[in-house]
mmCIF file of C-alpha atoms in Angstrom:
data_model
loop_
_atom_site.group_PDB
_atom_site.id
_atom_site.type_symbol
_atom_site.label_atom_id
_atom_site.label_comp_id
_atom_site.label_asym_id
_atom_site.label_seq_id
_atom_site.Cartn_x
_atom_site.Cartn_y
_atom_site.Cartn_z
ATOM 1 C CA UNK M 129 21.966 -0.269 11.170
ATOM 2 C CA UNK M 130 21.460 0.293 15.098
ATOM 3 C CA UNK M 131 23.483 -3.534 15.790
ATOM 4 C CA UNK M 132 20.761 -4.175 17.436
ATOM 5 C CA UNK M 133 18.032 -7.372 17.070
ATOM 6 C CA UNK M 134 14.446 -7.748 16.953
ATOM 7 C CA UNK M 135 12.331 -8.953 19.637
ATOM 8 C CA UNK M 136 11.615 -12.208 17.840
ATOM 9 C CA UNK M 137 10.108 -14.076 20.691
ATOM 10 C CA UNK M 138 7.698 -11.831 21.012
ATOM 11 C CA UNK M 139 6.817 -11.250 17.589
ATOM 12 C CA UNK M 140 6.388 -15.358 17.151
ATOM 13 C CA UNK M 141 4.050 -14.655 20.056
ATOM 14 C CA UNK M 142 1.727 -12.255 18.712
ATOM 15 C CA UNK M 143 1.350 -14.223 15.080
ATOM 16 C CA UNK M 144 0.580 -17.322 17.101
ATOM 17 C CA UNK M 145 -2.273 -15.339 19.126
ATOM 18 C CA UNK M 146 -3.517 -13.835 15.715
ATOM 19 C CA UNK M 147 -2.906 -16.668 13.412
ATOM 20 C CA UNK M 148 -0.268 -15.359 11.586
ATOM 21 C CA UNK M 149 2.952 -15.942 9.709
ATOM 22 C CA UNK M 150 6.269 -14.741 10.664
ATOM 23 C CA UNK M 151 8.790 -13.711 8.091
ATOM 24 C CA UNK M 152 12.257 -12.685 8.603
ATOM 25 C CA UNK M 153 14.909 -10.621 6.501
ATOM 26 C CA UNK M 154 18.454 -11.943 7.735
ATOM 27 C CA UNK M 155 20.072 -9.809 5.859
ATOM 28 C CA UNK M 156 22.409 -8.868 8.515
ATOM 29 C CA UNK M 157 22.746 -12.140 10.558
ATOM 30 C CA UNK M 158 22.623 -15.070 8.052
ATOM 31 C CA UNK M 159 26.115 -16.613 8.869
ATOM 32 C CA UNK M 160 26.608 -15.122 11.909
ATOM 33 C CA UNK M 161 24.323 -14.879 14.584
ATOM 34 C CA UNK M 162 23.327 -17.476 16.817
ATOM 35 C CA UNK M 163 25.746 -20.519 17.794
ATOM 36 C CA UNK M 164 26.022 -21.467 14.266
ATOM 37 C CA UNK M 165 25.392 -18.773 12.755
ATOM 38 C CA UNK M 166 21.653 -19.729 11.314
ATOM 39 C CA UNK M 167 20.328 -16.520 12.290
ATOM 40 C CA UNK M 168 18.317 -14.540 14.477
ATOM 41 C CA UNK M 169 15.768 -17.092 14.716
ATOM 42 C CA UNK M 170 18.867 -20.018 15.920
ATOM 43 C CA UNK M 171 20.413 -17.221 18.075
ATOM 44 C CA UNK M 172 16.599 -16.723 19.989
ATOM 45 C CA UNK M 173 15.685 -20.086 19.921
ATOM 46 C CA UNK M 174 12.631 -19.982 17.808
ATOM 47 C CA UNK M 175 13.444 -21.599 14.683
ATOM 48 C CA UNK M 176 10.614 -23.704 14.766
ATOM 49 C CA UNK M 177 7.913 -21.269 14.925
ATOM 50 C CA UNK M 178 9.466 -19.203 11.947
ATOM 51 C CA UNK M 179 8.231 -19.931 8.561
ATOM 52 C CA UNK M 180 9.864 -17.838 6.083
ATOM 53 C CA UNK M 181 13.303 -16.257 5.727
ATOM 54 C CA UNK M 182 14.596 -14.544 3.499
ATOM 55 C CA UNK M 183 18.261 -13.211 2.992
ATOM 56 C CA UNK M 184 21.293 -12.040 1.461
ATOM 57 C CA UNK M 185 24.215 -14.135 -0.887
ATOM 58 C CA UNK M 186 26.150 -10.994 -0.490
ATOM 59 C CA UNK M 187 27.181 -9.922 2.980
ATOM 60 C CA UNK M 188 28.254 -12.894 5.266
ATOM 61 C CA UNK M 189 28.239 -15.239 2.686
ATOM 62 C CA UNK M 190 30.404 -13.885 0.361
ATOM 63 C CA UNK M 191 28.920 -13.988 -2.905
ATOM 64 C CA UNK M 192 28.813 -10.143 -3.144
ATOM 65 C CA UNK M 193 25.172 -10.895 -5.170
ATOM 66 C CA UNK M 194 21.962 -12.734 -5.037
ATOM 67 C CA UNK M 195 19.966 -14.227 -2.160
ATOM 68 C CA UNK M 196 17.060 -16.491 -1.470
ATOM 69 C CA UNK M 197 13.570 -17.438 -0.069
ATOM 70 C CA UNK M 198 12.829 -20.859 1.754
ATOM 71 C CA UNK M 199 9.662 -21.407 3.516
ATOM 72 C CA UNK M 200 6.514 -23.621 3.063
ATOM 73 C CA UNK M 201 6.532 -25.257 -0.564
ATOM 74 C CA UNK M 202 2.949 -23.777 -1.348
ATOM 75 C CA UNK M 203 4.654 -20.820 -1.036
ATOM 76 C CA UNK M 204 7.845 -21.390 -2.849
ATOM 77 C CA UNK M 205 5.720 -22.801 -5.783
ATOM 78 C CA UNK M 206 3.741 -19.285 -6.046
ATOM 79 C CA UNK M 207 7.052 -17.313 -6.482
ATOM 80 C CA UNK M 208 8.548 -19.377 -8.868
ATOM 81 C CA UNK M 209 5.467 -18.520 -10.723
ATOM 82 C CA UNK M 210 4.769 -14.848 -9.987
ATOM 83 C CA UNK M 211 7.831 -13.189 -8.398
ATOM 84 C CA UNK M 212 9.334 -10.320 -10.463
ATOM 85 C CA UNK M 213 12.841 -11.987 -10.966
ATOM 86 C CA UNK M 214 11.803 -14.898 -12.688
ATOM 87 C CA UNK M 215 10.396 -13.030 -15.639
ATOM 88 C CA UNK M 216 13.886 -12.367 -16.422
ATOM 89 C CA UNK M 217 16.489 -14.888 -17.674
ATOM 90 C CA UNK M 218 19.404 -12.919 -15.786
ATOM 91 C CA UNK M 219 21.293 -16.022 -13.132
ATOM 92 C CA UNK M 220 23.397 -16.095 -10.546
ATOM 93 C CA UNK M 221 27.092 -16.394 -11.938
ATOM 94 C CA UNK M 222 28.372 -19.731 -11.216
ATOM 95 C CA UNK M 223 31.583 -18.408 -8.819
ATOM 96 C CA UNK M 224 28.838 -17.078 -6.397
ATOM 97 C CA UNK M 225 27.068 -20.052 -6.539
ATOM 98 C CA UNK M 226 29.779 -21.687 -5.523
ATOM 99 C CA UNK M 227 31.167 -18.734 -3.111
ATOM 100 C CA UNK M 228 27.818 -19.433 -1.117
ATOM 101 C CA UNK M 229 27.657 -23.028 -1.119
ATOM 102 C CA UNK M 230 31.248 -22.792 0.021
ATOM 103 C CA UNK M 231 30.545 -20.573 2.591
ATOM 104 C CA UNK M 232 27.231 -22.950 3.727
ATOM 105 C CA UNK M 233 29.314 -25.954 4.051
ATOM 106 C CA UNK M 234 31.586 -24.328 6.369
ATOM 107 C CA UNK M 235 28.977 -23.030 8.275
ATOM 108 C CA UNK M 236 27.187 -26.093 8.735
ATOM 109 C CA UNK M 237 30.904 -28.109 9.372
ATOM 110 C CA UNK M 238 31.951 -26.127 12.556
ATOM 111 C CA UNK M 239 30.801 -23.736 14.909
ATOM 112 C CA UNK M 240 33.675 -22.081 14.879
ATOM 113 C CA UNK M 241 33.596 -19.304 12.620
ATOM 114 C CA UNK M 242 30.188 -17.836 14.290
ATOM 115 C CA UNK M 243 31.669 -18.135 17.766
ATOM 116 C CA UNK M 244 34.756 -16.656 16.964
ATOM 117 C CA UNK M 245 32.521 -13.816 15.556
ATOM 118 C CA UNK M 246 30.570 -13.021 19.027
ATOM 119 C CA UNK M 247 34.067 -13.513 20.584
ATOM 120 C CA UNK M 248 35.755 -11.008 18.722
ATOM 121 C CA UNK M 249 31.860 -8.569 18.584
ATOM 122 C CA UNK M 250 32.256 -8.242 22.365
ATOM 123 C CA UNK M 251 36.249 -7.856 22.339
ATOM 124 C CA UNK M 252 35.687 -4.730 20.163
ATOM 125 C CA UNK M 253 32.575 -3.907 21.386
ATOM 126 C CA UNK M 254 34.318 -3.373 24.799
ATOM 127 C CA UNK M 255 37.476 -2.048 24.509
ATOM 128 C CA UNK M 256 35.452 0.867 23.043
ATOM 129 C CA UNK M 257 32.817 1.172 25.783
ATOM 130 C CA UNK M 258 35.625 1.282 27.619
ATOM 131 C CA UNK M 259 37.449 3.883 25.647
ATOM 132 C CA UNK M 260 34.736 5.825 26.273
ATOM 133 C CA UNK M 261 32.754 5.776 23.542
ATOM 134 C CA UNK M 262 28.687 5.121 23.003
ATOM 135 C CA UNK M 263 28.326 1.713 21.057
ATOM 136 C CA UNK M 264 24.673 1.514 19.784
ATOM 137 C CA UNK M 265 22.926 -2.068 19.862
ATOM 138 C CA UNK M 266 24.194 -5.110 22.454
ATOM 139 C CA UNK M 267 26.119 -8.207 20.679
ATOM 140 C CA UNK M 268 25.598 -7.958 17.292
ATOM 141 C CA UNK M 269 28.917 -7.346 14.746
ATOM 142 C CA UNK M 270 27.693 -4.127 13.572
ATOM 143 C CA UNK M 271 29.015 -1.649 15.945
ATOM 144 C CA UNK M 272 27.893 2.255 15.394
ATOM 145 C CA UNK M 273 29.840 4.210 16.941
ATOM 146 C CA UNK M 274 27.468 6.700 17.895
ATOM 147 C CA UNK M 275 28.969 10.537 17.083
ATOM 148 C CA UNK M 276 25.186 13.050 17.133
ATOM 149 C CA UNK M 277 27.235 15.007 14.198
ATOM 150 C CA UNK M 278 26.996 14.405 10.819
ATOM 151 C CA UNK M 279 30.453 16.779 9.872
ATOM 152 C CA UNK M 280 31.828 15.197 12.704
ATOM 153 C CA UNK M 281 31.316 11.283 11.363
ATOM 154 C CA UNK M 282 32.680 12.400 7.902
ATOM 155 C CA UNK M 283 35.649 14.194 9.007
ATOM 156 C CA UNK M 284 36.337 11.189 11.540
ATOM 157 C CA UNK M 285 36.225 8.394 9.079
ATOM 158 C CA UNK M 286 38.468 10.097 6.786
ATOM 159 C CA UNK M 287 41.072 10.343 9.698
ATOM 160 C CA UNK M 288 40.462 6.705 10.236
ATOM 161 C CA UNK M 289 41.884 6.104 7.644
ATOM 162 C CA UNK M 290 44.623 7.506 7.470
ATOM 163 C CA UNK M 291 45.069 5.278 9.856
ATOM 164 C CA UNK M 292 44.722 2.069 7.933
ATOM 165 C CA UNK M 293 40.982 1.754 8.584
ATOM 166 C CA UNK M 294 38.132 2.001 5.998
ATOM 167 C CA UNK M 295 35.611 3.303 8.347
ATOM 168 C CA UNK M 296 32.078 5.367 7.018
ATOM 169 C CA UNK M 297 30.006 7.961 8.289
ATOM 170 C CA UNK M 298 26.282 7.760 8.091
ATOM 171 C CA UNK M 299 23.989 10.473 8.261
ATOM 172 C CA UNK M 300 20.637 11.822 7.615
ATOM 173 C CA UNK M 301 18.803 10.950 5.703
ATOM 174 C CA UNK M 302 20.430 7.094 6.247
ATOM 175 C CA UNK M 303 19.987 7.749 9.860
ATOM 176 C CA UNK M 304 17.375 9.579 11.936
ATOM 177 C CA UNK M 305 18.736 13.672 12.453
ATOM 178 C CA UNK M 306 21.088 13.895 15.076
ATOM 179 C CA UNK M 307 22.230 10.297 15.084
ATOM 180 C CA UNK M 308 25.060 10.353 12.903
ATOM 181 C CA UNK M 309 27.306 7.374 13.229
ATOM 182 C CA UNK M 310 30.457 5.413 11.839
ATOM 183 C CA UNK M 311 29.525 2.107 11.499
ATOM 184 C CA UNK M 312 32.107 -0.564 12.103
ATOM 185 C CA UNK M 313 31.415 -4.081 10.759
ATOM 186 C CA UNK M 314 33.233 -6.776 12.361
ATOM 187 C CA UNK M 315 34.211 -9.662 10.227
ATOM 188 C CA UNK M 316 35.291 -13.483 11.237
ATOM 189 C CA UNK M 317 38.891 -12.699 8.969
ATOM 190 C CA UNK M 318 40.153 -10.082 11.394
ATOM 191 C CA UNK M 319 42.237 -10.600 14.512
ATOM 192 C CA UNK M 320 42.249 -10.035 17.244
ATOM 193 C CA UNK M 321 45.566 -7.563 16.520
ATOM 194 C CA UNK M 322 42.962 -5.952 13.570
ATOM 195 C CA UNK M 323 40.390 -5.030 16.363
ATOM 196 C CA UNK M 324 42.637 -3.401 18.896
ATOM 197 C CA UNK M 325 44.631 -1.530 15.933
ATOM 198 C CA UNK M 326 41.024 -0.234 15.214
ATOM 199 C CA UNK M 327 40.142 0.702 18.876
ATOM 200 C CA UNK M 328 43.647 2.491 18.964
ATOM 201 C CA UNK M 329 42.788 4.371 15.607
ATOM 202 C CA UNK M 330 39.481 5.225 17.154
ATOM 203 C CA UNK M 331 40.852 6.154 20.815
ATOM 204 C CA UNK M 332 43.868 8.778 18.759
ATOM 205 C CA UNK M 333 40.975 9.664 16.356
ATOM 206 C CA UNK M 334 38.378 10.841 19.032
ATOM 207 C CA UNK M 335 40.834 12.725 21.259
ATOM 208 C CA UNK M 336 41.571 14.686 18.415
ATOM 209 C CA UNK M 337 38.312 15.574 17.528
ATOM 210 C CA UNK M 338 36.918 15.843 21.189
ATOM 211 C CA UNK M 339 34.982 13.071 21.340
ATOM 212 C CA UNK M 340 36.438 11.568 23.980
ATOM 213 C CA UNK M 341 38.931 12.725 26.352
#
């Protein structure tokens, strides 16, 4: 929600010091963080120090449903016997599996998609910062435009829609009090023109509501 990245190197240091295992939830990293889009562990160079990865097929991989856990074989065997989803007979629809599989194949074939995400993210963040907005986080494609006031976030989101930009205002209890924001999510499908249009819409809307001068 804050567009930041966990200090995974330090976490790995602690787990090795105390004989623990590293479990990471990559729902906001799989498919776009790291040089090849493999996630936070690849981004921070600790892939060989992470034992368990849990993630989703419903975000960057485009499946809209489902998820997965990867890790040591004894753990996976245990999950297959004891995890609650295996108590039911509902399986993922074949189109979801096909879509996610193809997304993984595209990521494995080339780093072009992941690299384009990095460039587009920095284009949006830099232009918004130059315009006078406060963007939380550093280089994550989730770009929270910090506003502070819940009503302001809602009104600005409504006005952005009038410019053809669909964004959502977030306020308490989803985020802490006083930390209301509009969350923008950069996609590999966005063009530079899309990003520039979004920034222009924010500038017009921000001036209307007195957020920037």
